[in-house]
Amino acid sequence: MAQKKYLQAKLTQFLREDRIQLWKPPYTDENKKVGLALKDLAKQYSDRLECCENEVEKVIEEIRCKAIERGTGNDNYRTTGIATIEVFLPPRLKKDRKNLLETRLHITGRELRSKIAETFGLQENYIKIVINKKQLQLVLIFIGKTLEEQGVAHNVKAMVLELKQSEEDARKNFQLEEEEQNEAKLKEKQIQRTKRGLEILAKRAAETVVDPEMTPYLDIANQTGRSIRIPPSERKALMLAMGYHEKGRAFLKRKEYGIALPCLLDADKYFCECCRELLDTVDNYAVLQLDIVWCYFRLEQLECLDDAEKKLNLAQKCFKNCYGENHQRLVHIKGNCGKEKVLFLRLYLLQGIRNYHSGNDVEAYEYLNKARQLFKELYIDPSKVDNLLQLGFTAQEARLGLRACDGNVDHAATHITNRREELAQIRKEEKEKKRRRLENIRFLKGMGYSTHAAQQVLHAASGNLDEALKILLSNPQMWWLNDSNPETDNRQESPSQENIDRLVYMGFDALVAEAALRVFRGNVQLAAQTLAHNGGSLPPELPLSPEDSLSPPATSPSDSAGTSSASTDEDMETEAVNEILEDIPEHEEDYLDSTLEDEEIIIAEYLSYVENRKSATKKN
């Protein structure tokens, strides 16, 4: 398959260089049948490529037929408005994987999915469609959107992904087919739970207040492991991006590429909502580009989407911005770049594969050879891993440590121990910061302010409690009015006489004191602060509610039912969040850990293709 793709790429390149138009005479006659000149052309190119003439002729004929189909489709689109979509089917369908589908562009995404499923014999509910690097939208809010409104155009390429992981053909018995359908349903539900869980986590992150004991997974850290301060406007998008990326990586580890790709594409979408400076601070975005292209390759769809080259170039640029020229910034921060070289090995490998499929022999060999050299450098002797395992380290720590220390076991043991201590200290400091923030919020809540107001003022004061108190005392009513989500529920039907007497004793009028206590829900301190700040009266902008509005509503049967429903919703949210957390790796450098077993096989395979071509060329 790889060699055929190479031959197609080379022949396409020759045809373009020689400005040969296969859809015109003498290669195509007036009836659009193959002309006699095509055989001579195949002989000429087979001599140049040192390939079998019949094989070259067959591929050229495929290119000619495709060109005629494209021309016919263009004419048809201009006259009738019926567009042609090139559909790339799942790998299990070995024959005729590239197919053309005609459709009008005013239909919805759901209708297109139904049409693809019916045309190619797929199960509609168990496929996803990727067009222009995005999933075709099928959820309810997009039902009314046409293909054209979603950016689908004439001659676009569509990748079909199956939720089913089995590659067995249609001859399976009914029981096994039913099991597959149930599996696909579970996968779809899992994807929906993933989306819900990530939205919950992102919402929590965007609220800026976190419990250090309950939400350690919300940290966004730089290469040293320290938390990065993220603007609230971008925090939710970044959390969704990182969450979808981690979920996609979990599917990648299980080799469930068809499910991984939609998650990774969603991550890419949310990363694009973040500023460029932030993406240059962490290497997540570059790693994501590699993971997406790796999915293309493992799905045998590397040629399907035209952005593989763009993504690899983007990854290379992001690594340079993040790590520095020749990794000098990375070495300065971490003292080495051995672990990160795994990323560059995969980058070079994918660049080599892409160039090979594009017919660029020289560039393909250069990148594949760089990948091979890096593999030799990063290969780990299993006996060294065993030595570190006996010292109580994990296999992952052993691999990462050995690569960081050029394979030296003693140095690796010291490196792992130091890194454990360093990360423990960082976590302790970060936890202490969060603990102090939580204490400050609780302190302000004790003064009568809600969590929401406490968050706002601490953010304005850069976390300094004394400064936050100054801000509150200088203009208390402003922060009370900004409290759009009050959590204090100590409302009273009427203020206690004792509290009114306390304010009167301070010199305030009894009626004004009672009104202030009603506004501030019986909080004497806030009432006194506001009255003192405003010369003994309440500012007009404060909400002066009637007495009965402060009374708690009576409990009704519907309220009880709502409580039960809320409890159920909370359980579902907990389940969704827990499912996300299960796939969050414990080790912060999990994305740098690889046995390189797959890479070793693929490097050898593609180098053999390129070297065989070089050998054939030298003989002639």
Coordinates of C-alpha atoms in Angstrom, one line a residue, residues 92 123 126 164 168-183:
R92 CA -11.3 -2.4 7.4
Q123 CA -24.2 1.8 10.3
Y126 CA -21.8 4.3 14.7
K164 CA -16.5 0.0 16.3
E168 CA -14.1 -8.4 11.0
D169 CA -16.2 -8.4 7.9
A170 CA -19.9 -8.8 7.3
R171 CA -19.8 -12.6 7.5
K172 CA -19.8 -12.4 11.3
N173 CA -22.8 -14.1 12.9
F174 CA -25.7 -12.2 14.3
Q175 CA -24.6 -12.5 17.9
L176 CA -21.2 -11.0 17.3
E177 CA -22.7 -8.2 15.2
E178 CA -25.1 -7.4 18.1
E179 CA -22.2 -7.3 20.5
E180 CA -20.4 -4.9 18.2
Q181 CA -23.4 -2.6 18.1
N182 CA -23.7 -2.6 21.8
E183 CA -20.0 -1.7 22.0

